[in-house]
Amino acid sequence: STAEKPVLLNNVADAEAFVSGPEVAVIGFFQDPQSPEGEQFRRVAGQIPEVPFGLSSSAAVLSHYGASANTVALFRTVDNDRRDLDMSSGDVDTEKLTRFVRMNELRLVTEYNPVTSIGVMQSSLELNLLLITDKMSPKHPERMRKFRAAAELYKGKILFILLDSNLKSNERVVSYFQLKKSQLPALAIFHTPDDEHDVLTLDEISIERIQDFCNRFLQ
């Protein structure tokens, strides 16, 4: 049978376990799950199968998370952050709720696009490491595997971002780092408060090279 979405969270222990597992988790706090807002929440949960959605109307759970009724909270492990959306105003529809989730679902490696860029800019992490590469390359899966493995080592310190050089909307970012397509793949590290950055062009990606590049910049 298909898993029931969203998962009902009846107590604090269930809610904490639900949030601690995945990279991104969403909980809807509703006093009345059958309200129109609760219905919208369930609809969006069904449309985003890769993100776990939980729902709670327990007073203890709402109190534990300091959430008022009709609030949707998104939890992410990459920067140990939480984003809230107030649904009680009545102007939140399924489209706005979907956008809220898509915008804020930063992961161990987040693919950069016009929607995620907003979440990236609002992240509490001030260091971003971009892998600028061609997603269509046959070497892409192996590069991503190594990039992800390196991202594990810097969780909570550096936000790892994949930038597909084929996307027209990404051309501006590539040119910002003064890179040509012939120089890719490349790593670019960026410190958001002062725009300080460094670029490394490389034929092949290894976890060690990513570490060296990050550590040099951190020092």
PDB file of N, CA, C and O in Angstrom, residues 90-118:
ATOM      1  N   GLY A  90      -5.235  33.199   5.429  1.00  0.00           N
ATOM      2  CA  GLY A  90      -6.257  32.926   4.417  1.00  0.00           C
ATOM      3  C   GLY A  90      -5.799  33.191   2.998  1.00  0.00           C
ATOM      4  O   GLY A  90      -6.492  32.842   2.048  1.00  0.00           O
ATOM      5  N   ASP A  91      -4.608  33.816   2.833  1.00  0.00           N
ATOM      6  CA  ASP A  91      -4.168  34.085   1.450  1.00  0.00           C
ATOM      7  C   ASP A  91      -3.121  33.078   0.977  1.00  0.00           C
ATOM      8  O   ASP A  91      -2.498  33.258  -0.060  1.00  0.00           O
ATOM      9  N   VAL A  92      -2.916  32.011   1.750  1.00  0.00           N
ATOM     10  CA  VAL A  92      -1.972  30.981   1.327  1.00  0.00           C
ATOM     11  C   VAL A  92      -2.741  29.883   0.600  1.00  0.00           C
ATOM     12  O   VAL A  92      -3.652  29.287   1.155  1.00  0.00           O
ATOM     13  N   ASP A  93      -2.363  29.655  -0.667  1.00  0.00           N
ATOM     14  CA  ASP A  93      -3.001  28.574  -1.413  1.00  0.00           C
ATOM     15  C   ASP A  93      -1.976  27.470  -1.661  1.00  0.00           C
ATOM     16  O   ASP A  93      -0.820  27.569  -1.226  1.00  0.00           O
ATOM     17  N   THR A  94      -2.385  26.429  -2.365  1.00  0.00           N
ATOM     18  CA  THR A  94      -1.473  25.294  -2.591  1.00  0.00           C
ATOM     19  C   THR A  94      -0.232  25.749  -3.362  1.00  0.00           C
ATOM     20  O   THR A  94       0.862  25.253  -3.112  1.00  0.00           O
ATOM     21  N   GLU A  95      -0.400  26.704  -4.263  1.00  0.00           N
ATOM     22  CA  GLU A  95       0.742  27.180  -5.052  1.00  0.00           C
ATOM     23  C   GLU A  95       1.780  27.853  -4.154  1.00  0.00           C
ATOM     24  O   GLU A  95       2.979  27.610  -4.279  1.00  0.00           O
ATOM     25  N   LYS A  96       1.301  28.707  -3.230  1.00  0.00           N
ATOM     26  CA  LYS A  96       2.231  29.406  -2.322  1.00  0.00           C
ATOM     27  C   LYS A  96       2.919  28.417  -1.382  1.00  0.00           C
ATOM     28  O   LYS A  96       4.100  28.557  -1.066  1.00  0.00           O
ATOM     29  N   LEU A  97       2.154  27.424  -0.925  1.00  0.00           N
ATOM     30  CA  LEU A  97       2.717  26.428  -0.013  1.00  0.00           C
ATOM     31  C   LEU A  97       3.765  25.581  -0.733  1.00  0.00           C
ATOM     32  O   LEU A  97       4.837  25.309  -0.194  1.00  0.00           O
ATOM     33  N   THR A  98       3.475  25.183  -1.965  1.00  0.00           N
ATOM     34  CA  THR A  98       4.436  24.412  -2.761  1.00  0.00           C
ATOM     35  C   THR A  98       5.707  25.215  -2.973  1.00  0.00           C
ATOM     36  O   THR A  98       6.820  24.705  -2.816  1.00  0.00           O
ATOM     37  N   ARG A  99       5.530  26.488  -3.301  1.00  0.00           N
ATOM     38  CA  ARG A  99       6.699  27.356  -3.530  1.00  0.00           C
ATOM     39  C   ARG A  99       7.522  27.508  -2.255  1.00  0.00           C
ATOM     40  O   ARG A  99       8.752  27.508  -2.289  1.00  0.00           O
ATOM     41  N   PHE A 100       6.848  27.634  -1.117  1.00  0.00           N
ATOM     42  CA  PHE A 100       7.539  27.743   0.172  1.00  0.00           C
ATOM     43  C   PHE A 100       8.440  26.529   0.404  1.00  0.00           C
ATOM     44  O   PHE A 100       9.602  26.661   0.805  1.00  0.00           O
ATOM     45  N   VAL A 101       7.907  25.338   0.122  1.00  0.00           N
ATOM     46  CA  VAL A 101       8.699  24.111   0.327  1.00  0.00           C
ATOM     47  C   VAL A 101       9.848  24.064  -0.670  1.00  0.00           C
ATOM     48  O   VAL A 101      11.007  23.844  -0.294  1.00  0.00           O
ATOM     49  N   ARG A 102       9.553  24.290  -1.944  1.00  0.00           N
ATOM     50  CA  ARG A 102      10.589  24.208  -2.988  1.00  0.00           C
ATOM     51  C   ARG A 102      11.709  25.230  -2.775  1.00  0.00           C
ATOM     52  O   ARG A 102      12.872  24.971  -3.063  1.00  0.00           O
ATOM     53  N   MET A 103      11.328  26.380  -2.276  1.00  0.00           N
ATOM     54  CA  MET A 103      12.285  27.469  -2.094  1.00  0.00           C
ATOM     55  C   MET A 103      13.248  27.181  -0.938  1.00  0.00           C
ATOM     56  O   MET A 103      14.397  27.592  -0.950  1.00  0.00           O
ATOM     57  N   ASN A 104      12.741  26.494   0.066  1.00  0.00           N
ATOM     58  CA  ASN A 104      13.520  26.353   1.308  1.00  0.00           C
ATOM     59  C   ASN A 104      14.122  24.965   1.526  1.00  0.00           C
ATOM     60  O   ASN A 104      14.770  24.738   2.530  1.00  0.00           O
ATOM     61  N   GLU A 105      13.891  24.039   0.577  1.00  0.00           N
ATOM     62  CA  GLU A 105      14.359  22.676   0.829  1.00  0.00           C
ATOM     63  C   GLU A 105      15.836  22.506   0.477  1.00  0.00           C
ATOM     64  O   GLU A 105      16.195  21.767  -0.423  1.00  0.00           O
ATOM     65  N   LEU A 106      16.694  23.204   1.185  1.00  0.00           N
ATOM     66  CA  LEU A 106      18.129  23.045   0.967  1.00  0.00           C
ATOM     67  C   LEU A 106      18.570  21.668   1.458  1.00  0.00           C
ATOM     68  O   LEU A 106      18.166  21.215   2.512  1.00  0.00           O
ATOM     69  N   ARG A 107      19.425  21.031   0.659  1.00  0.00           N
ATOM     70  CA  ARG A 107      19.882  19.676   0.983  1.00  0.00           C
ATOM     71  C   ARG A 107      21.399  19.666   1.112  1.00  0.00           C
ATOM     72  O   ARG A 107      22.051  20.685   0.963  1.00  0.00           O
ATOM     73  N   LEU A 108      21.925  18.475   1.349  1.00  0.00           N
ATOM     74  CA  LEU A 108      23.380  18.313   1.445  1.00  0.00           C
ATOM     75  C   LEU A 108      24.032  18.902   0.194  1.00  0.00           C
ATOM     76  O   LEU A 108      25.011  19.622   0.264  1.00  0.00           O
ATOM     77  N   VAL A 109      23.465  18.579  -0.964  1.00  0.00           N
ATOM     78  CA  VAL A 109      23.840  19.245  -2.212  1.00  0.00           C
ATOM     79  C   VAL A 109      22.549  19.779  -2.817  1.00  0.00           C
ATOM     80  O   VAL A 109      21.642  19.022  -3.116  1.00  0.00           O
ATOM     81  N   THR A 110      22.474  21.086  -2.962  1.00  0.00           N
ATOM     82  CA  THR A 110      21.277  21.725  -3.503  1.00  0.00           C
ATOM     83  C   THR A 110      21.541  22.143  -4.938  1.00  0.00           C
ATOM     84  O   THR A 110      22.549  22.798  -5.214  1.00  0.00           O
ATOM     85  N   GLU A 111      20.649  21.765  -5.845  1.00  0.00           N
ATOM     86  CA  GLU A 111      20.815  22.216  -7.226  1.00  0.00           C
ATOM     87  C   GLU A 111      20.291  23.641  -7.346  1.00  0.00           C
ATOM     88  O   GLU A 111      19.187  23.948  -6.908  1.00  0.00           O
ATOM     89  N   TYR A 112      21.114  24.497  -7.932  1.00  0.00           N
ATOM     90  CA  TYR A 112      20.789  25.924  -8.029  1.00  0.00           C
ATOM     91  C   TYR A 112      19.875  26.180  -9.222  1.00  0.00           C
ATOM     92  O   TYR A 112      20.168  25.769 -10.344  1.00  0.00           O
ATOM     93  N   ASN A 113      18.761  26.829  -8.976  1.00  0.00           N
ATOM     94  CA  ASN A 113      17.866  27.265 -10.047  1.00  0.00           C
ATOM     95  C   ASN A 113      17.116  28.495  -9.543  1.00  0.00           C
ATOM     96  O   ASN A 113      17.279  28.881  -8.385  1.00  0.00           O
ATOM     97  N   PRO A 114      16.296  29.121 -10.380  1.00  0.00           N
ATOM     98  CA  PRO A 114      15.638  30.365  -9.936  1.00  0.00           C
ATOM     99  C   PRO A 114      14.804  30.212  -8.663  1.00  0.00           C
ATOM    100  O   PRO A 114      14.647  31.170  -7.910  1.00  0.00           O
ATOM    101  N   VAL A 115      14.269  29.008  -8.388  1.00  0.00           N
ATOM    102  CA  VAL A 115      13.461  28.823  -7.171  1.00  0.00           C
ATOM    103  C   VAL A 115      14.360  28.606  -5.953  1.00  0.00           C
ATOM    104  O   VAL A 115      14.226  29.277  -4.937  1.00  0.00           O
ATOM    105  N   THR A 116      15.328  27.681  -6.056  1.00  0.00           N
ATOM    106  CA  THR A 116      16.175  27.390  -4.887  1.00  0.00           C
ATOM    107  C   THR A 116      17.116  28.548  -4.564  1.00  0.00           C
ATOM    108  O   THR A 116      17.584  28.657  -3.438  1.00  0.00           O
ATOM    109  N   SER A 117      17.396  29.409  -5.544  1.00  0.00           N
ATOM    110  CA  SER A 117      18.347  30.506  -5.300  1.00  0.00           C
ATOM    111  C   SER A 117      17.903  31.371  -4.123  1.00  0.00           C
ATOM    112  O   SER A 117      18.721  31.887  -3.374  1.00  0.00           O
ATOM    113  N   ILE A 118      16.587  31.505  -3.944  1.00  0.00           N
ATOM    114  CA  ILE A 118      16.069  32.340  -2.850  1.00  0.00           C
ATOM    115  C   ILE A 118      16.424  31.695  -1.511  1.00  0.00           C
ATOM    116  O   ILE A 118      16.918  32.348  -0.594  1.00  0.00           O
TER     117      ILE A 118
END
